[in-house]
Short mmCIF file of C-alpha atoms and ligand atoms in Angstrom, two decimals:
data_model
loop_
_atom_site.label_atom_id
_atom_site.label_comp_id
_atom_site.label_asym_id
_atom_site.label_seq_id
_atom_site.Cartn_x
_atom_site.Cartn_y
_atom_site.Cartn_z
CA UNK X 1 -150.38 -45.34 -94.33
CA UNK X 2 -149.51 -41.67 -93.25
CA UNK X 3 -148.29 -41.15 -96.93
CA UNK X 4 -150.12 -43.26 -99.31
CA UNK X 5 -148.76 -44.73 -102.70
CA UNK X 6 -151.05 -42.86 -104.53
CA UNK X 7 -153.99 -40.21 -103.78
CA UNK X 8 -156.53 -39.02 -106.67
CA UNK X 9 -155.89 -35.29 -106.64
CA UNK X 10 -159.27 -33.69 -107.29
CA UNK X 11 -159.57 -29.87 -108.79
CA UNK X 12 -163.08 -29.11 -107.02
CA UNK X 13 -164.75 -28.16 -110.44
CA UNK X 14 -165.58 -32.20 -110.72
CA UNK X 15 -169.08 -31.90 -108.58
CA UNK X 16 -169.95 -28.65 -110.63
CA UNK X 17 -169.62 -30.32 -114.01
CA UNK X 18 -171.03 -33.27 -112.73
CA UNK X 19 -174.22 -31.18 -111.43
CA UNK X 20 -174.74 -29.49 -114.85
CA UNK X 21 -174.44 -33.15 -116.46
CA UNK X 22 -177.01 -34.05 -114.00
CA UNK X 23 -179.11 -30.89 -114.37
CA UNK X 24 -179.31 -31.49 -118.33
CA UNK X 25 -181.12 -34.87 -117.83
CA UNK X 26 -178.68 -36.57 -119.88
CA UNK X 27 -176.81 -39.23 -118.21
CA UNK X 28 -175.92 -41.86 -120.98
CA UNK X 29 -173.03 -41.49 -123.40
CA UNK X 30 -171.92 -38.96 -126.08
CA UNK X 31 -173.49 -35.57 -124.68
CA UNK X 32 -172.22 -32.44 -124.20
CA UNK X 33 -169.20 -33.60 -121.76
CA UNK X 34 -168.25 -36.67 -123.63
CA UNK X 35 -167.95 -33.95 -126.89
CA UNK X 36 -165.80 -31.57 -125.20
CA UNK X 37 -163.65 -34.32 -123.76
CA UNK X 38 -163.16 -35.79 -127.34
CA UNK X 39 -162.62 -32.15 -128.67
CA UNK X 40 -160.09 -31.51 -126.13
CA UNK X 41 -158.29 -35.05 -126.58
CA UNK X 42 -158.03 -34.35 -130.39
CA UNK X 43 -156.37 -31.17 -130.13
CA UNK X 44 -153.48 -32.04 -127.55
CA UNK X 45 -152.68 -35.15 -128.90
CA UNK X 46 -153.46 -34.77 -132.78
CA UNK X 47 -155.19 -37.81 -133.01
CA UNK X 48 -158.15 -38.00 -135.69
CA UNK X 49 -160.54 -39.35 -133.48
CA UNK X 50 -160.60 -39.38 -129.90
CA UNK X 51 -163.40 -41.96 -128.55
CA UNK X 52 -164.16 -41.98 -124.05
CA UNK X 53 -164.03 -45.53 -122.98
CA UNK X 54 -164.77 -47.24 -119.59
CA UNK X 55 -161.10 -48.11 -119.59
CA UNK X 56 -157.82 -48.44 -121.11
CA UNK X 57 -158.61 -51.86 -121.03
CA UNK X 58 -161.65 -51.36 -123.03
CA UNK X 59 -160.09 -49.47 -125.71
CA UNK X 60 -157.10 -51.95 -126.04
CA UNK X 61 -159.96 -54.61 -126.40
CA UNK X 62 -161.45 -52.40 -129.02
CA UNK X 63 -158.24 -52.06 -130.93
CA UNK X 64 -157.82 -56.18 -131.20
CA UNK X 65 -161.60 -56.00 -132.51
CA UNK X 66 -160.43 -53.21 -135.22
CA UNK X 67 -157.43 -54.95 -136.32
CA UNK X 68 -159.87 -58.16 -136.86
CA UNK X 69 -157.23 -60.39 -135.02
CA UNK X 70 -157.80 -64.09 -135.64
CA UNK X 71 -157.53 -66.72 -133.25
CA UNK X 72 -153.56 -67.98 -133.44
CA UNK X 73 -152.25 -64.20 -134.68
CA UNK X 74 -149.49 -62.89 -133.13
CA UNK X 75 -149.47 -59.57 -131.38
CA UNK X 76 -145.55 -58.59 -130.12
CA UNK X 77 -145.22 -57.19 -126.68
CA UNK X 78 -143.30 -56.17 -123.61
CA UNK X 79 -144.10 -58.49 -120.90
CA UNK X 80 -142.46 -56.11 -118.55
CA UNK X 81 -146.30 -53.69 -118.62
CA UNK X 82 -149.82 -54.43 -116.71
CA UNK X 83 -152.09 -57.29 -117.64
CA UNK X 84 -154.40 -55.03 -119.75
CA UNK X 85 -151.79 -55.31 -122.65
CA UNK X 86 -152.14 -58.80 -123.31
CA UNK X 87 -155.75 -59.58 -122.21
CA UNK X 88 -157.60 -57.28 -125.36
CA UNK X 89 -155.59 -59.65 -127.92
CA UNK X 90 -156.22 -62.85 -125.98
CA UNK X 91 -159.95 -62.06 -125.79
CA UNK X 92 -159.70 -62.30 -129.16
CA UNK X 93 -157.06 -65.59 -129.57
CA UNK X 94 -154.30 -63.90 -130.21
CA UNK X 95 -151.30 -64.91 -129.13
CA UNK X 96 -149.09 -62.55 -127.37
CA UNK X 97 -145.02 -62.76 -128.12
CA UNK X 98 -143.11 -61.12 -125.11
CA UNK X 99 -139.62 -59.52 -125.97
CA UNK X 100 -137.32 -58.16 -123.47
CA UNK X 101 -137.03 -54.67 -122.71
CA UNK X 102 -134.21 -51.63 -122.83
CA UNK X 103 -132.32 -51.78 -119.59
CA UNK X 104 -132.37 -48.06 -120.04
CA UNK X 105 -135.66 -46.87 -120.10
CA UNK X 106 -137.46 -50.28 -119.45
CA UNK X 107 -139.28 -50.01 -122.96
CA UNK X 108 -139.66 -52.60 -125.20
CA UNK X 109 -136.22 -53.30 -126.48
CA UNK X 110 -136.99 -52.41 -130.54
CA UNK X 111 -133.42 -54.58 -131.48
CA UNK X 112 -135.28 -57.56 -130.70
CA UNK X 113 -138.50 -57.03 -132.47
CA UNK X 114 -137.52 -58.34 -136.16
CA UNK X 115 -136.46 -61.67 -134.90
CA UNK X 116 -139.90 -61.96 -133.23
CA UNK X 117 -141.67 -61.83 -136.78
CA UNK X 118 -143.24 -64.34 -137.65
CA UNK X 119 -146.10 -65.20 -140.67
CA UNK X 120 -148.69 -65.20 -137.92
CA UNK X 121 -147.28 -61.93 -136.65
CA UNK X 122 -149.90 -58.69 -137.10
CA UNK X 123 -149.12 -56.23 -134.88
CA UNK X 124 -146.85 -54.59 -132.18
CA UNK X 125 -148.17 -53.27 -128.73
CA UNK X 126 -145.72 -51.07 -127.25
CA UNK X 127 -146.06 -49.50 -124.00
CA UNK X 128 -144.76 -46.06 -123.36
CA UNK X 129 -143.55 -47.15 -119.49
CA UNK X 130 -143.83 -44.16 -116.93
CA UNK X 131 -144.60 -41.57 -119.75
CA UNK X 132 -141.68 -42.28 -121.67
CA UNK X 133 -141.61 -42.79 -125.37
CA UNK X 134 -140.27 -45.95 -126.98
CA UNK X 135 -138.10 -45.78 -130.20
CA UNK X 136 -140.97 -44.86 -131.90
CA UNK X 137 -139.07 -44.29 -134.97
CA UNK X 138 -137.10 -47.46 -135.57
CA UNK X 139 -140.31 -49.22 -134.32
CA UNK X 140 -142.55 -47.43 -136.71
CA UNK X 141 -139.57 -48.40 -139.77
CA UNK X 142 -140.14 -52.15 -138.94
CA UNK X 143 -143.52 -51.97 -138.95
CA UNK X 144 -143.70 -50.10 -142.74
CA UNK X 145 -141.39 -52.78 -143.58
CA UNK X 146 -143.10 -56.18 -142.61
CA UNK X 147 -146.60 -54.71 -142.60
CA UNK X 148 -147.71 -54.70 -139.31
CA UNK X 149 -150.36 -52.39 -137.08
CA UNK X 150 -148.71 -50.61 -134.32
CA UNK X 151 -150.98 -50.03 -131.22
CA UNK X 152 -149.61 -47.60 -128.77
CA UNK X 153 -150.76 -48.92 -124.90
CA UNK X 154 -150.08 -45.43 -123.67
CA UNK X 155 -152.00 -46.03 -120.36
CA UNK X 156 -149.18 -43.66 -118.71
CA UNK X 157 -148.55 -41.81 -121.68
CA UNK X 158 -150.70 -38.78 -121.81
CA UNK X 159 -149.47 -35.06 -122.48
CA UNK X 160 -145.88 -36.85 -123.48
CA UNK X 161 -144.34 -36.55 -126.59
CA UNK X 162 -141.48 -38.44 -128.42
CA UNK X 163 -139.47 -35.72 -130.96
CA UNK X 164 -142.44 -33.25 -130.24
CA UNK X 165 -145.08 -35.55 -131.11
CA UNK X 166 -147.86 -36.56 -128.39
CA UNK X 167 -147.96 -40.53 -127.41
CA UNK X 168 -151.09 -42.38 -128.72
CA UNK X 169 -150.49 -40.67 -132.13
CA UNK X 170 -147.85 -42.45 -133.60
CA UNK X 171 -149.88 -46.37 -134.09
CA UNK X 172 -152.58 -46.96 -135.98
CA UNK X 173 -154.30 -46.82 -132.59
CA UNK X 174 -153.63 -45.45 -129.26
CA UNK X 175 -155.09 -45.86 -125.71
CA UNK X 176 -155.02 -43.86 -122.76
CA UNK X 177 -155.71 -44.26 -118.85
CA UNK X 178 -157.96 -41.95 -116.60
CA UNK X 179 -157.60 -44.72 -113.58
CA UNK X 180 -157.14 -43.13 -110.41
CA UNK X 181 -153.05 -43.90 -110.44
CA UNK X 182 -152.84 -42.41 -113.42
CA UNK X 183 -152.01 -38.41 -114.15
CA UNK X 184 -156.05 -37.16 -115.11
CA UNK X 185 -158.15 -39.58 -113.87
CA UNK X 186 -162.07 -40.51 -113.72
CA UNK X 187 -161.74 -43.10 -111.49
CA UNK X 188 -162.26 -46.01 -113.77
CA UNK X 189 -161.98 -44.36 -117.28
CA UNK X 190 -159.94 -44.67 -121.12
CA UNK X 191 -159.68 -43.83 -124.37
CA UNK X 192 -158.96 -45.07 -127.66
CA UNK X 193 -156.86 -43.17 -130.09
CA UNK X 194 -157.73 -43.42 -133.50
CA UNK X 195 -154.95 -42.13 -136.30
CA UNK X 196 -155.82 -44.49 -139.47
CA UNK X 197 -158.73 -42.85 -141.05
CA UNK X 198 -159.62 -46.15 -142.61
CA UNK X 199 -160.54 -47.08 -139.35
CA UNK X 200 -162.60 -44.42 -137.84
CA UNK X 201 -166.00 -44.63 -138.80
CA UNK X 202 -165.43 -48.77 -137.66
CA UNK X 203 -163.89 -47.87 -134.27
CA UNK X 204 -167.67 -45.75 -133.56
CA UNK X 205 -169.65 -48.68 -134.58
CA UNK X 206 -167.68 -51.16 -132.24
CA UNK X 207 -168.23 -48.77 -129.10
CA UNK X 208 -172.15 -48.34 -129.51
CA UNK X 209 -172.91 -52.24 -129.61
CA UNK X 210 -172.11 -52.62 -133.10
CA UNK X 211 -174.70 -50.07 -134.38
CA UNK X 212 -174.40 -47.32 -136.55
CA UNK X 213 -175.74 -44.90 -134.30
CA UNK X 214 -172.91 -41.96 -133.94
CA UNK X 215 -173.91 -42.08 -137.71
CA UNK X 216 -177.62 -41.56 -137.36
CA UNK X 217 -176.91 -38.70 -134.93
CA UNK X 218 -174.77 -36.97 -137.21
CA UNK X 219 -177.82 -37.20 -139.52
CA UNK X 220 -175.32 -39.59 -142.29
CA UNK X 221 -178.18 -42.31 -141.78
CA UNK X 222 -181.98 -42.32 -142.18
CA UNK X 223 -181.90 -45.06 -139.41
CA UNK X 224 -179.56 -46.84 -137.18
CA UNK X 225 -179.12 -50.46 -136.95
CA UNK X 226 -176.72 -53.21 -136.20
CA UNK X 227 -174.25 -53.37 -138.50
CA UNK X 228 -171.35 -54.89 -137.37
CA UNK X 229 -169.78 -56.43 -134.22
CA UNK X 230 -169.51 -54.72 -131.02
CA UNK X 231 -170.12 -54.08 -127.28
CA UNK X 232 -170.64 -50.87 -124.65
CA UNK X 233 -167.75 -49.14 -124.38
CA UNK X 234 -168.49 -45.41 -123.71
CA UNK X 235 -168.78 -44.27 -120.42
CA UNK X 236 -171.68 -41.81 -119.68
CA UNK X 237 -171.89 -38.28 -118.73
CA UNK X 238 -171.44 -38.60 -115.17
CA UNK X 239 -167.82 -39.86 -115.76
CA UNK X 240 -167.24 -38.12 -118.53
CA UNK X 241 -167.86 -34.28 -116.48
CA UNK X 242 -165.78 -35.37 -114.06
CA UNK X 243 -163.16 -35.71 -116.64
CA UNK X 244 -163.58 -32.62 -118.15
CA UNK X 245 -162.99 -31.00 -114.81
CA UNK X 246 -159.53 -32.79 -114.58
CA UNK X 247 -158.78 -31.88 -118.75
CA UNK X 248 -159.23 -28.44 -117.80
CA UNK X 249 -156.86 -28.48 -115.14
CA UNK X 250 -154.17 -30.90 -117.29
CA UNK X 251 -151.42 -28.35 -117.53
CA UNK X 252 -151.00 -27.19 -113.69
CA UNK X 253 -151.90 -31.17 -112.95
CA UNK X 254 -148.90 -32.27 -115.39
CA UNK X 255 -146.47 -29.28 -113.74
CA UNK X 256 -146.95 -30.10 -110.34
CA UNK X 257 -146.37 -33.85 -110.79
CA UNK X 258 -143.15 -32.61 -112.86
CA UNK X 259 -142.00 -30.49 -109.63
CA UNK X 260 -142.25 -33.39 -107.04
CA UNK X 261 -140.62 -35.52 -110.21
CA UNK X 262 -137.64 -33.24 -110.32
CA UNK X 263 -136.96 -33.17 -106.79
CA UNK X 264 -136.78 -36.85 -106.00
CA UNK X 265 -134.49 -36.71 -109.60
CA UNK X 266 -131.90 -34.33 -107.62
CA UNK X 267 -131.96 -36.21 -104.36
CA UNK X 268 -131.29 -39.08 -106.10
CA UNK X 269 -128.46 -37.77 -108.55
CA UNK X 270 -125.45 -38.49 -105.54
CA UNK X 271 -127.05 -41.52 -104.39
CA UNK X 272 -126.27 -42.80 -107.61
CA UNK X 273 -122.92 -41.54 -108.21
CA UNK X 274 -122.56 -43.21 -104.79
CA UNK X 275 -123.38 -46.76 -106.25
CA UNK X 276 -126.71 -46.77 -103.58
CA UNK X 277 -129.56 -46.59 -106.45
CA UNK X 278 -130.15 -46.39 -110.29
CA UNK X 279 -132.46 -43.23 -111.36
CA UNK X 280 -134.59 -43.15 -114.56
CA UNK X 281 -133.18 -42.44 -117.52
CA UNK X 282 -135.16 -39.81 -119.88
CA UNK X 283 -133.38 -40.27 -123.95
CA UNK X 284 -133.09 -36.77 -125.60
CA UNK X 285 -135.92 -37.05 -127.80
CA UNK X 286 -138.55 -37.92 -124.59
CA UNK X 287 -140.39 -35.35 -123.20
CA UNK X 288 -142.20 -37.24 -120.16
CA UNK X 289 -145.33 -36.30 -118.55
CA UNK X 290 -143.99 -37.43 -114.47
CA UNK X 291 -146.16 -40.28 -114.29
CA UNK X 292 -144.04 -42.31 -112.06
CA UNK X 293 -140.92 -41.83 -110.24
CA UNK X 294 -138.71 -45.23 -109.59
CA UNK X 295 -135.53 -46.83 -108.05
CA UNK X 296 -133.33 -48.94 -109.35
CA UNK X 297 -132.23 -51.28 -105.94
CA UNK X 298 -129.07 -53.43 -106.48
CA UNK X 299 -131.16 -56.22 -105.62
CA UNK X 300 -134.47 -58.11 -104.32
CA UNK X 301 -133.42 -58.16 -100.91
CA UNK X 302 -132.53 -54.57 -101.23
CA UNK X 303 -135.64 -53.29 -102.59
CA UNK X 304 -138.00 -55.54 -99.59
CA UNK X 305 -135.90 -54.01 -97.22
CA UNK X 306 -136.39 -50.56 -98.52
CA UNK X 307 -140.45 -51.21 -98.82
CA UNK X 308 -140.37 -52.79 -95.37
CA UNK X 309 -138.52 -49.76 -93.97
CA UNK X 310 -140.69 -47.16 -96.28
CA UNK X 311 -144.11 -48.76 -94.63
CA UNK X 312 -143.00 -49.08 -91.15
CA UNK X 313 -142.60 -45.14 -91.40
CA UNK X 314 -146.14 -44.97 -92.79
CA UNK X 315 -144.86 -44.25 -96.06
CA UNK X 316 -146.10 -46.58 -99.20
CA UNK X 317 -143.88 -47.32 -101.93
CA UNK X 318 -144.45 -50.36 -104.62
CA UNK X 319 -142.70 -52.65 -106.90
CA UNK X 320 -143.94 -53.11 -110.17
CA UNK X 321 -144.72 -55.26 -112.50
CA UNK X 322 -144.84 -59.06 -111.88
CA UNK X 323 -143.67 -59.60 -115.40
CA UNK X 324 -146.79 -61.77 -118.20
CA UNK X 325 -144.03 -63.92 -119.50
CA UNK X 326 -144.08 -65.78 -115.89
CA UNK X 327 -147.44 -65.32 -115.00
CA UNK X 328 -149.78 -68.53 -114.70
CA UNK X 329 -152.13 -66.37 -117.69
CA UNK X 330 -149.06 -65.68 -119.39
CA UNK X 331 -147.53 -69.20 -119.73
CA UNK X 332 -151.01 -70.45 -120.80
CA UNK X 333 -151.73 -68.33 -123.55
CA UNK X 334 -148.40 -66.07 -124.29
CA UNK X 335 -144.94 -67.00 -125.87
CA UNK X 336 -141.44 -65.93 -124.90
CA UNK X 337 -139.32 -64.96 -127.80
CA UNK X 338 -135.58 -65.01 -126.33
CA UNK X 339 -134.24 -64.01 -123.10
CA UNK X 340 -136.44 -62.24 -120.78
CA UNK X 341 -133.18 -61.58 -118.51
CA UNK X 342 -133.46 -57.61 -118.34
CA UNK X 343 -137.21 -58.05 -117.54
CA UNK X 344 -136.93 -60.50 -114.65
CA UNK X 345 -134.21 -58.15 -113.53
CA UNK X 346 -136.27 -54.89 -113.39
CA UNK X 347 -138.95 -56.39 -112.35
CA UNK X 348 -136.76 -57.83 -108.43
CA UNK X 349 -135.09 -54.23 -108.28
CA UNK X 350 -137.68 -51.24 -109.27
CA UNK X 351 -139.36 -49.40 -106.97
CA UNK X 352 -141.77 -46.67 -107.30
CA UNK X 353 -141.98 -44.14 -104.97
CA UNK X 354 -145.50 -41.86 -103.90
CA UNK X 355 -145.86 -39.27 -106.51
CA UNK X 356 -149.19 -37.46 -106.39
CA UNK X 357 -150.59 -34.02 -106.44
CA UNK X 358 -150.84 -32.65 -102.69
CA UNK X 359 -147.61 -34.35 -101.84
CA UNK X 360 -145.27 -31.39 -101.74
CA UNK X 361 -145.42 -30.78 -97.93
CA UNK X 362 -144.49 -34.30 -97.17
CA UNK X 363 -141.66 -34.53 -99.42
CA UNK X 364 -139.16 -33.53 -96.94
CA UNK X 365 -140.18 -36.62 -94.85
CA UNK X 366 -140.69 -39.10 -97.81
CA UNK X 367 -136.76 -38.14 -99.04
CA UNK X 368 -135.38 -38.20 -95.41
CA UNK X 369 -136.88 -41.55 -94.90
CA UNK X 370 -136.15 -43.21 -98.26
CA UNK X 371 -132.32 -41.75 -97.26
CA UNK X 372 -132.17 -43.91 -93.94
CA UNK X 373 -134.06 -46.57 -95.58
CA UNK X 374 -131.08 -47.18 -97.88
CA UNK X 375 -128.24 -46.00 -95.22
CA UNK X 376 -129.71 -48.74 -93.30
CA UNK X 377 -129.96 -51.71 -96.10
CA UNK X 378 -126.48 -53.61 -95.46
CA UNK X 379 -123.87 -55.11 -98.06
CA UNK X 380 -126.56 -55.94 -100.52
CA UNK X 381 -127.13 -52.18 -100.66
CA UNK X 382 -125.12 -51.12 -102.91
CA UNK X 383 -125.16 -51.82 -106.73
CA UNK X 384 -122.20 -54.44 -108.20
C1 PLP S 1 -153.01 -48.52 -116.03
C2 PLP S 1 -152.57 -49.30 -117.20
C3 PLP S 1 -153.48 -50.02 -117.99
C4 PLP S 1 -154.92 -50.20 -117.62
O1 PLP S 1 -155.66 -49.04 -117.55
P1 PLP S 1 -157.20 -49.13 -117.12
O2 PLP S 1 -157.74 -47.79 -117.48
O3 PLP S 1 -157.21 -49.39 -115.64
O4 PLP S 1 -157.83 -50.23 -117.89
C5 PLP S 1 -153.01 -50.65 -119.12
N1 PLP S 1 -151.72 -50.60 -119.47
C6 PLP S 1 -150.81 -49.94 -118.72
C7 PLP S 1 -149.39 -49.91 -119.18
C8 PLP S 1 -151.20 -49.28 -117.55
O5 PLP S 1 -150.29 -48.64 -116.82
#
């Protein structure tokens, strides 16, 4: 591919940190780079405790461990997101209960929570898709109301907010992405998010193998032992310096992504008054982060014609997501509540176009292509 899908945008101060981490001798978890990552997490997002994790898979898996989910407990869902949402719950034998999403904003669609509920029911994992915030606050009221943890997947979600407030600090718990697709990346990297005090000290015991150890180091214990359940879930300082190198550069990382997000946003605006595409819609109290820029196609055979076209010009675009609902994993261990029409929809018709940092001078050629792409796409090409 002359223009790749995605390409990890570096800063150049990763190899630096990462020489200092190396110079210090300390290569396992929790030193000096881990800290200032943590520090630096808990003061843009407001979150009471930020904890590194290998993965936002690994701190999703952490959060079913904190919320002590029993096998045959119900954890509500989108099954419009990635795999990573379900599989922390399942690990544990939950059960998760897909509901449809907004045909808006392609988050989970909060008027059909309620009549998900059921006794088994403990907790809803939303996921903030491309940056943008559910309705946190009617989603947050049901929740209150039946009793329920909220757990914020907000793998995409970093630096957004939702009426001012950063995403990963509305739930109980919160995890974020540093995968190379995503905006700041360590390669393969996460975090958990955790707001509910009651379930801080917990959440550092189930990252160090079940032992109280962040405890002993704080000098709160005499000695550290295993006190609980647990696994490894903190990444060590190699990872964790390159990540610092990216947190430093966040804000001209988040503005250049917003640049390139904004320019495929006005070349798409008379496309779509022309009936040709559908462009994301961004509700009033959103403030995204430009994680992902997608088309709307009027239909399947639209949208492999435009990726056919797109990639015989060298340029990669991708559709996204195979929804859980219908996935072999999903049928075996998941539950449809109601029509999953909107998400089966989506899921034929989106398309997400390259959007990384470095991009800019290729832009010209990326719109001009996508342009004939869809010129060129016949009767189905153009929305009902
Ligand atoms: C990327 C992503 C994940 C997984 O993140 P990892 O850090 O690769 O584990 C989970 N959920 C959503 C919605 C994602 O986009």
């Amino acid at each position: 591919m002359k223009i790749p899908f995605n390409k990890p945008y570096m800063t150049g101060r990763e190899l630096w940190l990462i020489s200092q981490a190396h110079a210090a001798g300390h290569l396992s978890g929790d030193g000096r780079f881990t800290r200032q990552c943590h520090e630096w997490l808990q003061a843009k997002t407001g979150c009471r405790k930020a904890l590194l994790t290998h993965s936002c898979t690994a701190a999703l898996e952490m959060a079913a461990l904190l919320l002590d989910l029993q096998p045959g407990d119900e954890v509500i869902m989108p099954s419009f997101t990635f795999v990573s949402t379900a599989n922390g719950f399942v690990l544990r034998g939950a059960v998760p209960v897909f509901v449809d999403v907004r045909a808006d904003t392609l988050n989970i669609d909060e008027s059909l929570i309620e009549a998900a509920i059921t006794p088994r029911t403990k907790a809803i994992c939303m996921v903030h898709y491309a940056g943008v915030a559910c309705e946190m606050e009617a989603i947050m009221d049901i929740a209150r109301r039946h009793g329920l943890a909220i757990v914020e997947d907000a793998a995409q979600g970093i630096f957004s907010t939702y009426r001012g407030k950063p995403l990963g600090s509305f739930g109980a718990l919160g995890a974020l992405s540093f995968h190379e697709t995503k905006n700041v990346i360590s390669g393969e990297g996460g975090a958990l998010l955790v707001n509910d005090p009651a379930l801080s000290e917990r959440a550092e015991i189930i990252r160090e193998k079940g032992t109280n150890r962040s405890q002993f180091f704080r000098g709160q214990v005499d000695k550290y032992t295993w006190v609980d359940i647990g696994s490894s879930y903190l990444p060590g300082e190699i990872i964790a310096a390159f990540l610092a190198a990216q947190l430093e550069d966040a804000d001209a990382i988040t503005a250049r992504r917003m640049a390139l997000w904004e320019r495929y946003h006005a070349w798409a605006e008379p496309l779509e008054r022309q009936g040709l595409l559908r462009r994301p819609v961004i509700p009033a109290d959103c403030e995204h982060n430009a994680h992902m820029y997608y088309l709307l196609l009027p239909s399947l055979q639209a949208r492999t014609h435009f990726i056919e076209t797109l990639r015989d010009s060298g340029i990669g675009a991708v559709f996204h997501y195979i929804p859980l609902h219908s996935s072999p994993a999903g049928i075996r261990l998941g539950r449809a509540h109601g029509s999953m029409s909107v998400t089966d929809d989506i899921s034929d018709r989106l398309v997400r176009m390259p959007l990384w940092v470095g991009l800019e001078p290729h832009m010209d050629e990326v719109l001009e292509s996508a342009r004939r792409a869809l010129a060129s796409g016949g009767p189905e090409g153009s929305m009902a």
